[in-house]
Coordinates of C-alpha atoms and ligand atoms in Angstrom, one line a residue:
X1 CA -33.7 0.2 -38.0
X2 CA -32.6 -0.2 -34.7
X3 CA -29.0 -0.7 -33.8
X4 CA -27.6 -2.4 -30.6
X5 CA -24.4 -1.2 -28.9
X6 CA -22.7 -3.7 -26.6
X7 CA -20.7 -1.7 -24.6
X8 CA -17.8 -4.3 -23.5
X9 CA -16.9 -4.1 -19.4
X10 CA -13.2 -2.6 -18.9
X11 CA -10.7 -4.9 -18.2
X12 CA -8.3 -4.2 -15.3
X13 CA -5.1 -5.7 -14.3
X14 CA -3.9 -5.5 -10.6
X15 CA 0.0 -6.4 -10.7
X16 CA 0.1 -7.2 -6.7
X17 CA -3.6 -8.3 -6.7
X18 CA -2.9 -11.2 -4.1
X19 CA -1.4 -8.5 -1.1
X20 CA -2.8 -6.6 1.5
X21 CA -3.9 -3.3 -0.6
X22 CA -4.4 -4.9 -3.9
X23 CA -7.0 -7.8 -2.7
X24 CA -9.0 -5.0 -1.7
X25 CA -8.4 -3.1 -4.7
X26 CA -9.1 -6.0 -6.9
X27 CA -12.5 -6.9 -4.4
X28 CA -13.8 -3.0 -5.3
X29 CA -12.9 -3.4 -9.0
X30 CA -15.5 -6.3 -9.2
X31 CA -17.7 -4.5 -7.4
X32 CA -17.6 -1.6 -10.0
X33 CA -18.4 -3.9 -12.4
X34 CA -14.9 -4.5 -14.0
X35 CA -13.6 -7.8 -15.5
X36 CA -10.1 -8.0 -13.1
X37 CA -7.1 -10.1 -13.9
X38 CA -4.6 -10.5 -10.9
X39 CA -0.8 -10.8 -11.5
X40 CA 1.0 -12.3 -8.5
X41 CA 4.3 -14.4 -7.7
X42 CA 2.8 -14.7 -4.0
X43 CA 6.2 -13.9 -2.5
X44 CA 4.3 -11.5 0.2
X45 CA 0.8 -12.0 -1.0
X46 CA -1.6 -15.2 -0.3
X47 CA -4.3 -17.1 -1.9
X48 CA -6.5 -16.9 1.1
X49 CA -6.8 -12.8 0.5
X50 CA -8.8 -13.7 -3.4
X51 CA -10.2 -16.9 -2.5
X52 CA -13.8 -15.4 -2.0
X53 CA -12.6 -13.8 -5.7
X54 CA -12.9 -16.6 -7.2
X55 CA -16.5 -16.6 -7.2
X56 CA -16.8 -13.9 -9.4
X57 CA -16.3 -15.3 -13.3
X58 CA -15.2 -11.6 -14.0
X59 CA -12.5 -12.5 -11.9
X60 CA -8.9 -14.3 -13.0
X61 CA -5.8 -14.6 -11.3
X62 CA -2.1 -15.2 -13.0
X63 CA 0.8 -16.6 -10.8
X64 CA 3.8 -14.4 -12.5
X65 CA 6.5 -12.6 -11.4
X66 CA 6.7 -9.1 -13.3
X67 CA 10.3 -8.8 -13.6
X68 CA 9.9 -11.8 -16.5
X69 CA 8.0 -10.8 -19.8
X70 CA 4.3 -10.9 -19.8
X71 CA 1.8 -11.1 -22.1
X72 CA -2.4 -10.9 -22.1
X73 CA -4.4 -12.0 -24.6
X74 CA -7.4 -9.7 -25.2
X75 CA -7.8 -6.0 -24.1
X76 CA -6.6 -4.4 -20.9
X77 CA -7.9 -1.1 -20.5
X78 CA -6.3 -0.3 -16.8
X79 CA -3.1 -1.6 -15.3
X80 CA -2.3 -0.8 -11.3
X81 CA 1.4 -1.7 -10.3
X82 CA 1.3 -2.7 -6.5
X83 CA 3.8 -5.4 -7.0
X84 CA 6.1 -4.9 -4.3
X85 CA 7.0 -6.2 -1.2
X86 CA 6.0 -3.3 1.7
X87 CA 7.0 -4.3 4.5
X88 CA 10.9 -3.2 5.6
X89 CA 11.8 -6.6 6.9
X90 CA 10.2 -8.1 3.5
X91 CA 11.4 -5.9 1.2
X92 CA 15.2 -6.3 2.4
X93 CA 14.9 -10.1 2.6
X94 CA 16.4 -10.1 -0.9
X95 CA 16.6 -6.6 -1.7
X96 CA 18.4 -7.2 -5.9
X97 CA 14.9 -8.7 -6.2
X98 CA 13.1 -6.0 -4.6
X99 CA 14.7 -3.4 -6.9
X100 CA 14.3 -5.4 -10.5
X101 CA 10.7 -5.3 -9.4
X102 CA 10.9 -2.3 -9.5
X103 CA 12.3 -1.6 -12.1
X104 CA 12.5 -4.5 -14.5
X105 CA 9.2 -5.3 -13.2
X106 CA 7.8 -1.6 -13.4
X107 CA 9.0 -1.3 -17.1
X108 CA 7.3 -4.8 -18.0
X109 CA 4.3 -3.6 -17.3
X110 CA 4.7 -0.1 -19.0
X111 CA 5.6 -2.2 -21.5
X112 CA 2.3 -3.7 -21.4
X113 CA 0.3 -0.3 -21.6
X114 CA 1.7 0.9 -24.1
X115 CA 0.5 -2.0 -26.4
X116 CA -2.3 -2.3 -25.0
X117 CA -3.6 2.0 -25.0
X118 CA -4.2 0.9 -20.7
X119 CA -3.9 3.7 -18.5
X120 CA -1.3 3.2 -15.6
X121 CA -1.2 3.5 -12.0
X122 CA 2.2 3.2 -9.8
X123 CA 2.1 2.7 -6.4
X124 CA 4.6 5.0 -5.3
X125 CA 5.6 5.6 -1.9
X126 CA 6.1 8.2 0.9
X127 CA 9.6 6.5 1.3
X128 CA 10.8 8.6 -1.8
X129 CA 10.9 10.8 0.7
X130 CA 13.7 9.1 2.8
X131 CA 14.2 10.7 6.3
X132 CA 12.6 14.0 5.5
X133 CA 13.9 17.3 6.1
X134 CA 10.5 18.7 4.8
X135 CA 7.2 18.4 7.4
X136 CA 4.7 17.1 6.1
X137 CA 5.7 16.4 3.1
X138 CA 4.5 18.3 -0.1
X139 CA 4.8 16.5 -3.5
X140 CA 7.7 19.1 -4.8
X141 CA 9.8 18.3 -2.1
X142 CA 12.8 16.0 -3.5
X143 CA 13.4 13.6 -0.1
X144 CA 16.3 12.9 1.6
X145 CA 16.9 9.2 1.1
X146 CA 19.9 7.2 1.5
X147 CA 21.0 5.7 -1.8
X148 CA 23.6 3.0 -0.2
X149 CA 21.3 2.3 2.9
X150 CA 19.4 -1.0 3.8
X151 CA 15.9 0.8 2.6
X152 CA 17.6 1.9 -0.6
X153 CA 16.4 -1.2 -2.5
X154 CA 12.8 -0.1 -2.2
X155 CA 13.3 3.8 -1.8
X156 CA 15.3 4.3 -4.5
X157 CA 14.2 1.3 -6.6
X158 CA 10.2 3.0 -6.0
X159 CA 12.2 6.3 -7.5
X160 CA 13.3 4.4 -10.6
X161 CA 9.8 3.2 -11.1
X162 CA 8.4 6.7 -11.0
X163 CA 10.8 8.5 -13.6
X164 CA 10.2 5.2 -15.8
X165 CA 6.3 6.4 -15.7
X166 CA 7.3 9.7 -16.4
X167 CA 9.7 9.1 -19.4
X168 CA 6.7 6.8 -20.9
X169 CA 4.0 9.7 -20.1
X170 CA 6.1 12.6 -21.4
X171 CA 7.5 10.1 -24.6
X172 CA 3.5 9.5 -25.3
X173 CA 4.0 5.7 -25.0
X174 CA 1.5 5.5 -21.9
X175 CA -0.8 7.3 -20.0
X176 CA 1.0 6.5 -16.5
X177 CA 0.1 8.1 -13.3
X178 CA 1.4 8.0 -9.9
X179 CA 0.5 7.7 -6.2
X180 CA 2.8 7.8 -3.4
X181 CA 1.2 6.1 -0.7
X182 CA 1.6 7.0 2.5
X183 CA 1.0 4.1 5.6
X184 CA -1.7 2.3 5.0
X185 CA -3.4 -0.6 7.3
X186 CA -6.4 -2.8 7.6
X187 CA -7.6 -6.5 7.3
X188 CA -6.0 -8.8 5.0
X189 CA -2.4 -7.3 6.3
X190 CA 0.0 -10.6 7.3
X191 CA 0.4 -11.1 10.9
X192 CA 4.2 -11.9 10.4
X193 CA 4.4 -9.0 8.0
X194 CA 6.7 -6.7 10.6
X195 CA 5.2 -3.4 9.9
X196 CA 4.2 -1.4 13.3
X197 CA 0.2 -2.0 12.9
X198 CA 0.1 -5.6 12.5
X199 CA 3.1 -6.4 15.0
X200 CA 1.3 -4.2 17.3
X201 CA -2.0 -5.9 17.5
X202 CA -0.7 -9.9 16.7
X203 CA 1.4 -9.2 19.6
X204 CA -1.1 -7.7 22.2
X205 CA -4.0 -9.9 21.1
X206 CA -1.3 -13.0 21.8
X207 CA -0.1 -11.2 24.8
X208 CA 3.4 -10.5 24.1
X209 CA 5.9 -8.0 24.5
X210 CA 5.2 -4.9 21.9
X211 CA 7.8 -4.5 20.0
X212 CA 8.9 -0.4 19.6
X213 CA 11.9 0.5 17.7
X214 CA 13.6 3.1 19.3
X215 CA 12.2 5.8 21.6
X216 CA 8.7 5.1 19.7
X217 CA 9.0 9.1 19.4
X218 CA 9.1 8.8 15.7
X219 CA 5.8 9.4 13.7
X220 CA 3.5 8.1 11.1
X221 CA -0.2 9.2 9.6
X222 CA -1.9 6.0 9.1
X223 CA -4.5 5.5 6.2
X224 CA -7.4 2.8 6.2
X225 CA -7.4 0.5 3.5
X226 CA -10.5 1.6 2.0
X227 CA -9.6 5.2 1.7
X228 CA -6.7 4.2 0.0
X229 CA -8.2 2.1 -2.4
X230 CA -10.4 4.9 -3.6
X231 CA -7.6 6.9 -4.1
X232 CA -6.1 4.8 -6.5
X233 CA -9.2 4.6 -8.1
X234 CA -9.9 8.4 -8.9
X235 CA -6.0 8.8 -10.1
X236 CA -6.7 5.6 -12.3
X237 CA -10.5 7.4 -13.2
X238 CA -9.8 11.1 -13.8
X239 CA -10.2 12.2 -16.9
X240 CA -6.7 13.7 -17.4
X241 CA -3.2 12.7 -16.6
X242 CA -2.2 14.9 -13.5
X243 CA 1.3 14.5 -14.5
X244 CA 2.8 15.0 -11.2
X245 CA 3.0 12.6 -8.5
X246 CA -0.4 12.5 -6.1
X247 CA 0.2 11.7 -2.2
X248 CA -2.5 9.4 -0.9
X249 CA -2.5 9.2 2.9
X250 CA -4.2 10.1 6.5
X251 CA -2.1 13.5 7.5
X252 CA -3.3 12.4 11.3
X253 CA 0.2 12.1 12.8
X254 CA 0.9 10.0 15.6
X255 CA 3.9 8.9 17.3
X256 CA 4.5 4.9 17.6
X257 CA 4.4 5.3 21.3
X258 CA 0.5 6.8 20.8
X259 CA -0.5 4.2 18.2
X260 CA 0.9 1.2 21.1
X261 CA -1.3 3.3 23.9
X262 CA -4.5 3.1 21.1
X263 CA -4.0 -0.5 20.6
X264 CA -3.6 -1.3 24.0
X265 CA -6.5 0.6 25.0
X266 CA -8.6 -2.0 22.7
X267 CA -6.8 -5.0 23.5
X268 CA -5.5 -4.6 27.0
X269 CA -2.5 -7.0 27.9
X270 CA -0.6 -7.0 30.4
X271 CA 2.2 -7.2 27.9
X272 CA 5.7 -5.1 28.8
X273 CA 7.4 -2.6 25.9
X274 CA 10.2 -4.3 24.6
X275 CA 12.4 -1.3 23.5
X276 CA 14.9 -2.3 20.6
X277 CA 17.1 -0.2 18.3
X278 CA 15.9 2.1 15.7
X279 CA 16.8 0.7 12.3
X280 CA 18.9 2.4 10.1
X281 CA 17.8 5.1 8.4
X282 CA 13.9 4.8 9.5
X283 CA 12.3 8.1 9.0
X284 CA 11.7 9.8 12.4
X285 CA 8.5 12.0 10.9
X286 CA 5.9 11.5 8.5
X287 CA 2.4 13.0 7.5
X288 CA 1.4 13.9 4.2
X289 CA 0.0 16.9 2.5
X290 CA -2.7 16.0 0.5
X291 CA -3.5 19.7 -1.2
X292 CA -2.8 18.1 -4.5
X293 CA -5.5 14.8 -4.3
X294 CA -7.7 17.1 -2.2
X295 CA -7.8 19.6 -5.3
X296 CA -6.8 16.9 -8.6
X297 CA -9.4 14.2 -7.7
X298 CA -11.6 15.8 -5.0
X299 CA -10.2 12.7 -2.8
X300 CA -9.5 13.1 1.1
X301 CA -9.6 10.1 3.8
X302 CA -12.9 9.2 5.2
X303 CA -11.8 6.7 8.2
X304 CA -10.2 8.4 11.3
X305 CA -7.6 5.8 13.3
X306 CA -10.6 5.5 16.0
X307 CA -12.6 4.1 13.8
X308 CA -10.1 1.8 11.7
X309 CA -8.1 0.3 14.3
X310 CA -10.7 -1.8 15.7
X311 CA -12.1 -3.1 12.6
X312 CA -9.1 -4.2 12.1
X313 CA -8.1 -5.6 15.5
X314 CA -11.5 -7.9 15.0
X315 CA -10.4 -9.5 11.9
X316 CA -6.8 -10.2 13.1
X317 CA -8.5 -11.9 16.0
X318 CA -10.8 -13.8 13.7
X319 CA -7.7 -14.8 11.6
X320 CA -5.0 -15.7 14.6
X321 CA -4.6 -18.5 17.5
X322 CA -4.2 -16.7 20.9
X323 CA -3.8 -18.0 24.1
X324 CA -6.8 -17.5 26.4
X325 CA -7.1 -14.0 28.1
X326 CA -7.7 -13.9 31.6
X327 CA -11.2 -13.3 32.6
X328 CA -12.7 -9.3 32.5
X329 CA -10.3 -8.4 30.1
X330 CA -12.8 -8.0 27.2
X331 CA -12.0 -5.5 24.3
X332 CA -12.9 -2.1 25.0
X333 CA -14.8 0.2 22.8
X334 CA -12.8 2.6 20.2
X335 CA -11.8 6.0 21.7
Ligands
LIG1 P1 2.0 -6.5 0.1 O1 3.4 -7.1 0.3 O2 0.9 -7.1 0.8 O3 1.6 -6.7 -1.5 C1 2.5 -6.7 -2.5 C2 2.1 -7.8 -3.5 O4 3.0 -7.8 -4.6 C3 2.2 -9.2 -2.9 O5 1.0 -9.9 -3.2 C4 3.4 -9.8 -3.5 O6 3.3 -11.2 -3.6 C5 3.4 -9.2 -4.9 N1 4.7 -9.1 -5.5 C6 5.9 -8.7 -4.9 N2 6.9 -8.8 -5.8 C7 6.3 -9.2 -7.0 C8 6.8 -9.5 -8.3 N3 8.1 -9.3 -8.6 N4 6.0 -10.0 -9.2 C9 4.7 -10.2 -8.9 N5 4.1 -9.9 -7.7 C10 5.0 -9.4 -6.8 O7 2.1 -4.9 0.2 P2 0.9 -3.8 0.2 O8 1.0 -3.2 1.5 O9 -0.3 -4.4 -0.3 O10 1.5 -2.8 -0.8 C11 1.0 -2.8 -2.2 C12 1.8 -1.7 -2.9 O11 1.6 -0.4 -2.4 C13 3.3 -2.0 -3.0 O12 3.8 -1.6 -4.2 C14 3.9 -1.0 -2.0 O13 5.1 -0.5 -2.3 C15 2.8 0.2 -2.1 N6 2.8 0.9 -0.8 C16 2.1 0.3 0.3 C17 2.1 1.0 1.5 C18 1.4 0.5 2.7 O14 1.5 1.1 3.7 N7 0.7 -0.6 2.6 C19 2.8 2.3 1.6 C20 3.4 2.8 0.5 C21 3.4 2.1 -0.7
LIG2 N1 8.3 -0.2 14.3 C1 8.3 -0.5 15.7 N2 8.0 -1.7 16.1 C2 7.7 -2.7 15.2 C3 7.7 -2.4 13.8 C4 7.9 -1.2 13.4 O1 8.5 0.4 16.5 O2 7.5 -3.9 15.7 C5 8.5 1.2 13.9 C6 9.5 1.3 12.8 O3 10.8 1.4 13.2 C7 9.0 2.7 12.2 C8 7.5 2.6 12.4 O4 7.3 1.7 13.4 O5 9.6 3.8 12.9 C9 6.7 2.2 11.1 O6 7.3 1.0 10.7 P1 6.6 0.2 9.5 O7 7.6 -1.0 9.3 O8 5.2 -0.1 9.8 O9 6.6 1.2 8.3 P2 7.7 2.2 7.6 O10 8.9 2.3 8.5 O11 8.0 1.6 6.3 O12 6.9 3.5 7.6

C-alpha cells in the first residue's frame, strides 16, 4: 500500500519584518519557500517595504508591538527578532521604549519559542561593543560601552536581550541563537532614517550639504543587505546551536570621510561638508572579525562597498524627489 507524506512548509516569524533588514529577510524567506508571518508596530518600519509581499498567500503581516503579549495560532518553526529601532537618532527618540523592546519585547518572543519548539534568532549588534578598546572586534571581547550614555538604551538594552537568549538556551527552554550585526546598508533603508549611508546619498543626490560628524576620521565596515540576510539565515539554518554570539559584517574598514569621497564620486554635487559635533559616545573604530561565521556557518560577505553603494544610490534615486542637476553631471560608474 502506498503511503503519502505531506511534508508541511516551515512557518517563520520576522519580529521587525516591515524595516530595512527584515523586508529583505522576509522577501528571501518566501523565496525559500517558507510560509512568513511579519510582526510590526511600524514605529521605524513601513508598509511600502512588504507591499509587493502581499502577493505571496504564504505571506501575513501582524501590526503588534512585541513588548505586549503575543500569541500565534498554528505552528511557528523559526522566530528572527529584528524589532528594534537602528538608527541612533531613532533609537533615542524615546529611548524607555527602545530598551522594553528589548527586553520586554525580546523575552515575549522567547516566550513564544519556547511554546512553540521555534528556533530563535537575535539580532544583536556590534554596539555591544560600545567604543572599543579591542580592533576589530573578536566575539570574546566584552566592549566598552557606556551604561548611563544617550546609546545606552539600545547598547545595553541589545545586551539584556542577548543574556535573555542565553539563560533560555542554557535553561533548555529555546533554541536561541545570536548575531551581532555589524553596519549594514542597502535599498529599502529610510531616507530620514539619520544613519551615515542614507544621509550621505539623500543629501548629495538632493544636493545638500553632507552632513559629517566630527573629524569624519572615525570608521565603519559596511555590509550589503543581502550578505547579511544570508547570515541570519545559516545561524537560523545550522544544524546545531553555536552557543556563542556570531558577528555578521563586512571587515572592509573605511573612515566616514572615505565613504563621503565614494558617494560623491557616484553622485557628484557641488555640495560643501557641513562639519558638526561628534555625538556622545559614538564609536571612533569599527570592523569586525568574522573567524567565528567564517568557520560556524561557512558564511563571509559577497558584495564589496564598490559594488553595493551604487545599487543602492539607484534605488534612493528611484524613491526620492530631487531638484534637477545641472547639465553633464550624470552619475559616474562604481570605482
Ligand atoms: P529598522 O528600524 O529599519 O527596522 C526595525 C523594525 O522593527 C521596524 O520595522 C520597526 O517598526 C520595528 N519595531 C521597532 N520596535 C518594535 C516593537 N517594539 N515592536 C514591533 N516592531 C518594532 O532597522 P534595521 O536596520 O532593519 O535593523 C533591524 C534589526 O537589526 C534591529 O534589531 C537592529 O538593532 C539590528 N541591527 C541592524 C544594523 C544595521 O546596520 N541595519 C546593525 C546592527 C543591528
Ligand atoms: N555620521 C555622520 N554624519 C551623518 C550621520 C552619521 O558623520 O549624517 C557618523 C556617525 O557619527 C558615526 C558614523 O557616521 O560616526 C556611523 O553612524 P550611523 O548612525 O550610520 O551608525 P552607528 O553610529 O550606529 O554605527
Amino acid at each position: 500500500m502506498l503511503t503519502r507524506t505531506t511534508q508541511r512548509e516551515k512557518t517563520v516569524l520576522v519580529a521587525g519584518g516591515a524595516g530595512f533588514v527584515g523586508s529583505h529577510l522576509c522577501e528571501a524567506l518566501l523565496q525559500a519557500g517558507r510560509n512568513v508571518i511579519s510582526v510590526d508596530n511600524y514605529l521605524t518600519g513601513l508598509q511600502r517595504n512588504i507591499a509587493d509581499l502581499r502577493g505571496f498567500a504564504r505571506f501575513t503581516s501582524i501590526a503588534h508591538d512585541i513588548c505586549d503579549p503575543l500569541e500565534i495560532d498554528g505552528p511557528i518553526d523559526a522566530i528572527y527578532n529584528l524589532a528594534c529601532a537602528a538608527s541612533p537618532p531613532a533609537y533615542q527618540a524615546d529611548p524607555v521604549h527602545t530598551m522594553m523592546t528589548n527586553v520586554l519585547g525580546t523575552k515575549t518572543l522567547l516566550d513564544l519559542a519556547e511554546r512553540h519548539g521555534a528556533t530563535f534568532v537575535q539580532a544583536s549588534t556590534s554596539e555591544v561593543y560600545g567604543d572599543p578598546e579591542q580592533h576589530p572586534q573578536r566575539e570574546d571581547y566584552r566592549g566598552h560601552v557606556n551604561c548611563t550614555g544617550p546609546r545606552a538604551c539600545y547598547d545595553e538594552g541589545k545586551r539584556a536581550a542577548e543574556a535573555l537568549c542565553f539563560d533560555f538556551l542554557r535553561a533548555g527552554r529555546a533554541d536561541a541563537r545570536v548575531a551581532r550585526i555589524f553596519n549594514t546598508y542597502g535599498p529599502r533603508m529610510r531616507p530620514d532614517d539619520g544613519r551615515i549611508v542614507s544621509n550621505l546619498i539623500v543629501q548629495a543626490l538632493k544636493s545638500e550639504p553632507l552632513t559629517i560628524y566630527g573629524s569624519g576620521q572615525q570608521t565603519r565596515s559596511f555590509c550589503y543587505v543581502s550578505d547579511l540576510v544570508r547570515g541570519l539565515m545559516a545561524l537560523m539554518d545550522a544544524s546545531a546551536n553555536p552557543e556563542m554570539p556570531i558577528n555578521l559584517g563586512n571587515p572592509a574598514e573605511f573612515t566616514i570621510n572615505e565613504l563621503a569621497d565614494k558617494v560623491v564620486a557616484l553622485v557628484p554635487t557641488g555640495s560643501p561638508r557641513l562639519y558638526r559635533p561628534l555625538p556622545c559616545d559614538d564609536p571612533q573604530r569599527r570592523r569586525p572579525d568574522i573567524s567565528r561565521a567564517r568557520k560556524t556557518l561557512g558564511w563571509a560577505p559577497d558584495v564589496t562597498l564598490a559594488e553595493g553603494l551604487p545599487r543602492t544610490i539607484d534605488w534612493f534615486a528611484s524613491v526620492i524627489s530631487r531638484p534637477a542637476r545641472p547639465a553633464g553631471m550624470a552619475r559616474q560608474s562604481a570605482r
